[in-house]
Short mmCIF file of C-alpha atoms in Angstrom, two decimals:
data_model
loop_
_atom_site.label_atom_id
_atom_site.label_comp_id
_atom_site.label_asym_id
_atom_site.label_seq_id
_atom_site.Cartn_x
_atom_site.Cartn_y
_atom_site.Cartn_z
CA MET A 1364 115.51 113.26 43.85
CA ILE A 1365 113.42 115.21 46.72
CA GLY A 1366 114.26 112.60 49.68
CA THR A 1367 111.72 112.12 52.42
CA VAL A 1368 108.15 112.79 51.17
CA HIS A 1369 104.86 112.58 53.57
CA ASP A 1370 101.54 112.52 51.94
CA SER A 1371 102.62 112.20 48.47
CA TYR A 1372 101.21 109.58 46.25
CA VAL A 1373 100.61 108.17 42.86
CA ARG A 1374 97.28 106.55 42.93
CA GLY A 1375 94.29 105.51 40.92
CA ASN A 1376 96.06 106.03 37.52
CA ALA A 1377 95.72 104.37 34.29
CA ILE A 1378 99.26 104.62 32.53
CA HIS A 1379 99.41 102.98 29.30
CA HIS A 1380 101.27 102.62 25.84
CA THR A 1381 104.55 104.41 27.14
CA TYR A 1382 107.93 104.30 25.92
CA ASN A 1383 109.66 104.76 29.21
CA ARG A 1384 108.18 102.94 32.40
CA ALA A 1385 104.95 103.68 34.10
CA VAL A 1386 106.31 104.79 37.53
CA THR A 1387 110.16 105.79 38.59
CA ILE A 1388 110.95 106.23 42.18
CA HIS A 1389 114.00 108.03 42.09
CA GLY A 1390 115.76 109.46 45.41
CA VAL A 1391 112.46 109.40 47.27
CA HIS A 1392 111.26 107.96 50.66
CA TYR A 1393 107.73 107.30 51.99
CA LEU A 1394 106.25 107.51 48.48
CA GLU A 1395 102.82 105.68 48.16
CA ILE A 1396 102.23 104.11 44.72
CA GLN A 1397 98.78 102.40 45.04
CA ASN A 1398 95.90 101.23 43.18
CA ASN A 1399 97.35 102.07 39.72
CA VAL A 1400 97.19 100.00 36.26
CA ALA A 1401 99.96 100.28 33.91
CA PHE A 1402 99.43 98.74 30.40
CA HIS A 1403 101.93 98.14 27.51
CA THR A 1404 104.88 99.96 28.76
CA MET A 1405 108.46 99.66 27.70
CA GLY A 1406 111.08 99.13 30.28
CA HIS A 1407 110.96 98.26 33.84
CA SER A 1408 107.28 99.27 34.57
CA ILE A 1409 107.62 100.08 38.66
CA PHE A 1410 111.08 101.14 38.58
CA ILE A 1411 113.38 101.88 41.88
CA GLU A 1412 116.09 103.77 40.16
CA ASP A 1413 119.11 104.20 42.40
CA ALA A 1414 119.02 101.54 44.80
CA ALA A 1415 118.91 104.38 47.86
CA GLU A 1416 115.38 104.48 47.75
CA THR A 1417 113.36 103.15 51.03
CA ASN A 1418 110.15 102.69 52.91
CA ASN A 1419 107.99 103.20 49.66
CA VAL A 1420 104.78 101.73 49.78
CA VAL A 1421 103.64 99.94 46.57
CA GLU A 1422 100.58 97.83 46.73
CA ASP A 1423 97.32 97.15 45.11
CA ASN A 1424 98.51 97.95 41.57
CA LEU A 1425 98.38 95.91 38.17
CA ILE A 1426 101.03 96.00 35.66
CA VAL A 1427 100.03 94.22 32.09
CA TRP A 1428 102.17 93.65 29.22
CA THR A 1429 105.62 95.25 30.06
CA ARG A 1430 107.87 95.17 27.01
CA ARG A 1431 111.65 95.24 26.36
CA SER A 1432 113.32 98.34 25.34
CA TRP A 1433 116.61 98.60 23.54
CA SER A 1434 116.70 102.05 24.07
CA LEU A 1435 116.99 102.69 27.96
CA LEU A 1436 119.26 100.70 30.47
CA ASN A 1437 120.90 97.26 29.48
CA THR A 1438 118.60 95.72 32.22
CA ASP A 1439 115.51 97.07 30.27
CA GLN A 1440 116.23 94.50 27.54
CA THR A 1441 115.24 92.08 30.19
CA PRO A 1442 112.30 94.01 31.88
CA ALA A 1443 110.51 93.34 34.97
CA CYS A 1444 106.84 94.70 36.10
CA PHE A 1445 108.38 95.67 39.11
CA TRP A 1446 112.27 96.32 39.47
CA ILE A 1447 113.55 96.45 42.83
CA THR A 1448 117.11 97.75 43.67
CA HIS A 1449 116.71 97.75 47.43
CA PRO A 1450 114.59 95.56 49.27
CA ASP A 1451 113.77 97.94 52.34
CA ASN A 1452 110.24 98.74 50.82
CA ILE A 1453 106.68 97.56 50.98
CA PHE A 1454 105.11 95.32 48.18
CA ARG A 1455 101.55 94.20 48.96
CA ARG A 1456 98.87 92.86 46.61
CA ASN A 1457 100.48 93.67 43.27
CA ARG A 1458 99.55 91.83 40.29
CA ALA A 1459 102.08 91.43 37.57
CA ALA A 1460 100.36 90.11 34.21
CA GLY A 1461 102.65 89.48 31.11
CA SER A 1462 106.30 90.50 30.63
CA ASP A 1463 108.85 89.84 28.28
CA ARG A 1464 111.08 88.60 31.12
CA TYR A 1465 110.12 89.21 34.92
CA GLY A 1466 107.19 89.88 37.15
CA PHE A 1467 109.14 91.04 40.06
CA TRP A 1468 112.90 91.24 39.99
CA PHE A 1469 114.87 92.07 43.06
CA ASP A 1470 118.00 93.22 41.45
CA THR A 1471 119.71 94.52 44.77
CA GLN A 1472 123.27 96.23 44.46
CA THR A 1473 126.46 96.23 46.58
CA HIS A 1474 126.09 99.98 46.88
CA SER A 1475 123.41 102.61 45.85
CA LEU A 1476 123.89 104.04 42.21
CA GLY A 1477 123.94 107.30 40.04
CA PRO A 1478 123.46 110.51 41.88
CA SER A 1479 122.58 108.56 45.03
CA PHE A 1480 125.78 106.69 44.99
CA SER A 1481 127.22 106.09 48.63
CA LYS A 1482 129.54 103.28 49.96
CA ASP A 1483 127.26 103.77 53.39
CA ILE A 1484 124.19 102.36 51.30
CA CYS A 1485 124.36 98.49 51.11
CA PRO A 1486 121.13 97.36 49.27
CA GLU A 1487 121.89 93.54 49.09
CA ASN A 1488 122.56 93.15 52.77
CA ALA A 1489 119.58 95.22 53.78
CA LYS A 1490 116.62 94.11 55.42
CA LEU A 1491 113.37 93.54 53.41
CA GLY A 1492 110.50 96.07 54.18
CA GLU A 1493 107.43 93.61 53.12
CA PHE A 1494 106.64 91.22 50.13
CA ILE A 1495 103.32 89.78 50.60
CA ASP A 1496 100.29 88.48 48.55
CA ASN A 1497 101.83 89.44 45.29
CA SER A 1498 101.49 87.58 42.10
CA ALA A 1499 102.83 87.09 38.73
CA HIS A 1500 101.77 85.04 35.64
CA SER A 1501 102.74 84.78 31.76
CA MET A 1502 106.15 85.88 32.40
CA GLY A 1503 108.68 85.17 29.85
CA ARG A 1504 110.93 83.63 32.31
CA TYR A 1505 110.59 83.98 36.08
CA GLY A 1506 107.54 85.46 38.27
CA LEU A 1507 109.94 86.33 41.24
CA ARG A 1508 113.90 86.54 40.81
CA ILE A 1509 116.33 87.33 43.61
CA PHE A 1510 119.59 88.31 41.69
CA HIS A 1511 122.12 89.51 42.32
CA ASN A 1512 121.93 88.68 45.85
CA HIS A 1513 120.01 89.08 49.41
CA ASN A 1514 121.88 88.38 52.62
CA PRO A 1515 120.17 91.01 55.23
CA ARG A 1516 122.36 91.93 57.96
CA VAL A 1517 121.81 94.03 61.22
CA LYS A 1518 124.59 96.33 59.83
CA PRO A 1519 124.32 96.01 55.84
CA CYS A 1520 127.63 97.56 55.22
CA SER A 1521 130.16 96.02 57.82
CA PRO A 1522 131.89 92.85 56.93
CA ILE A 1523 130.25 89.51 57.21
CA THR A 1524 132.44 86.98 59.32
CA ALA A 1525 132.38 83.37 59.29
CA ASP A 1526 130.78 83.21 62.73
CA ASP A 1527 128.51 86.33 62.26
CA GLY A 1528 128.81 87.24 65.67
CA ASP A 1529 129.62 90.87 64.86
CA ASN A 1530 126.79 91.26 62.32
CA PRO A 1531 124.18 88.86 62.52
CA SER A 1532 121.88 87.94 59.66
CA ILE A 1533 117.96 88.94 59.56
CA LEU A 1534 115.35 86.91 58.66
CA ALA A 1535 113.52 88.22 55.51
CA GLU A 1536 110.27 86.46 54.42
CA TYR A 1537 108.73 86.50 50.97
CA LYS A 1538 105.08 85.55 51.73
CA ASN A 1539 102.21 84.24 50.03
CA PHE A 1540 103.67 84.63 46.12
CA LEU A 1541 101.80 82.71 43.40
CA GLY A 1542 103.44 82.45 40.14
CA TYR A 1543 101.90 80.61 37.17
CA ARG A 1544 102.38 80.14 33.48
CA CYS A 1545 105.86 81.40 33.91
CA LYS A 1546 108.06 80.22 30.96
CA ARG A 1547 110.60 78.91 33.40
CA ASN A 1548 110.11 79.20 37.14
CA GLY A 1549 107.71 80.81 39.53
CA VAL A 1550 110.43 81.79 41.70
CA ILE A 1551 114.32 81.65 41.36
CA ALA A 1552 117.06 82.90 43.54
CA SER A 1553 120.62 83.42 43.10
CA PHE A 1554 122.73 83.75 46.33
CA VAL A 1555 120.52 84.46 49.52
CA GLY A 1556 121.29 84.55 53.30
CA HIS A 1557 118.50 83.74 55.99
CA VAL A 1558 115.54 84.10 53.34
CA HIS A 1559 112.44 82.27 53.59
CA ILE A 1560 110.07 81.80 50.63
CA VAL A 1561 106.71 81.18 52.60
CA ASN A 1562 103.57 79.81 51.29
CA ALA A 1563 104.33 80.31 47.77
CA THR A 1564 102.17 78.64 45.23
#
């Protein structure tokens, strides 16, 4: 909950056999989470907590065997290796290998939550920072899940009208995703606006 950070990072760690996540990004911006391995963690492994956190860089991490928890949040009963509540963050070259449910879950919120709650933060209509060259295999359900909504707009908290003239859409590209051996789908989306899934396998 320290806001904008510079020169701060979580880098090169082995995090294993935890009962509560691997890395929690809570009320921070511009944090770097790089080159970490997490194994046999409970609940969402890389966890963006309040849906207010932006411009964090999550890259080159390996998350293995994310397990469900019955004692954390309700969503931790269906955990993700990467639980993403605000899309305006950077995800590059991450590997999700085995989860009870999901690899990457964009669980975008209408407004930010918890201590960061604000009606002036509207993640489900925010731009996508970057999502490129990520992969997920052996998920209990989906490799990449976009749910609830992702409908990026120039003004995320302004009304969306029928003609879009006052609040045009922004393109969000989820690029070069690889999903395999997932028990349901590699990629699934609920309600999306100007979203492209580019070069997915």
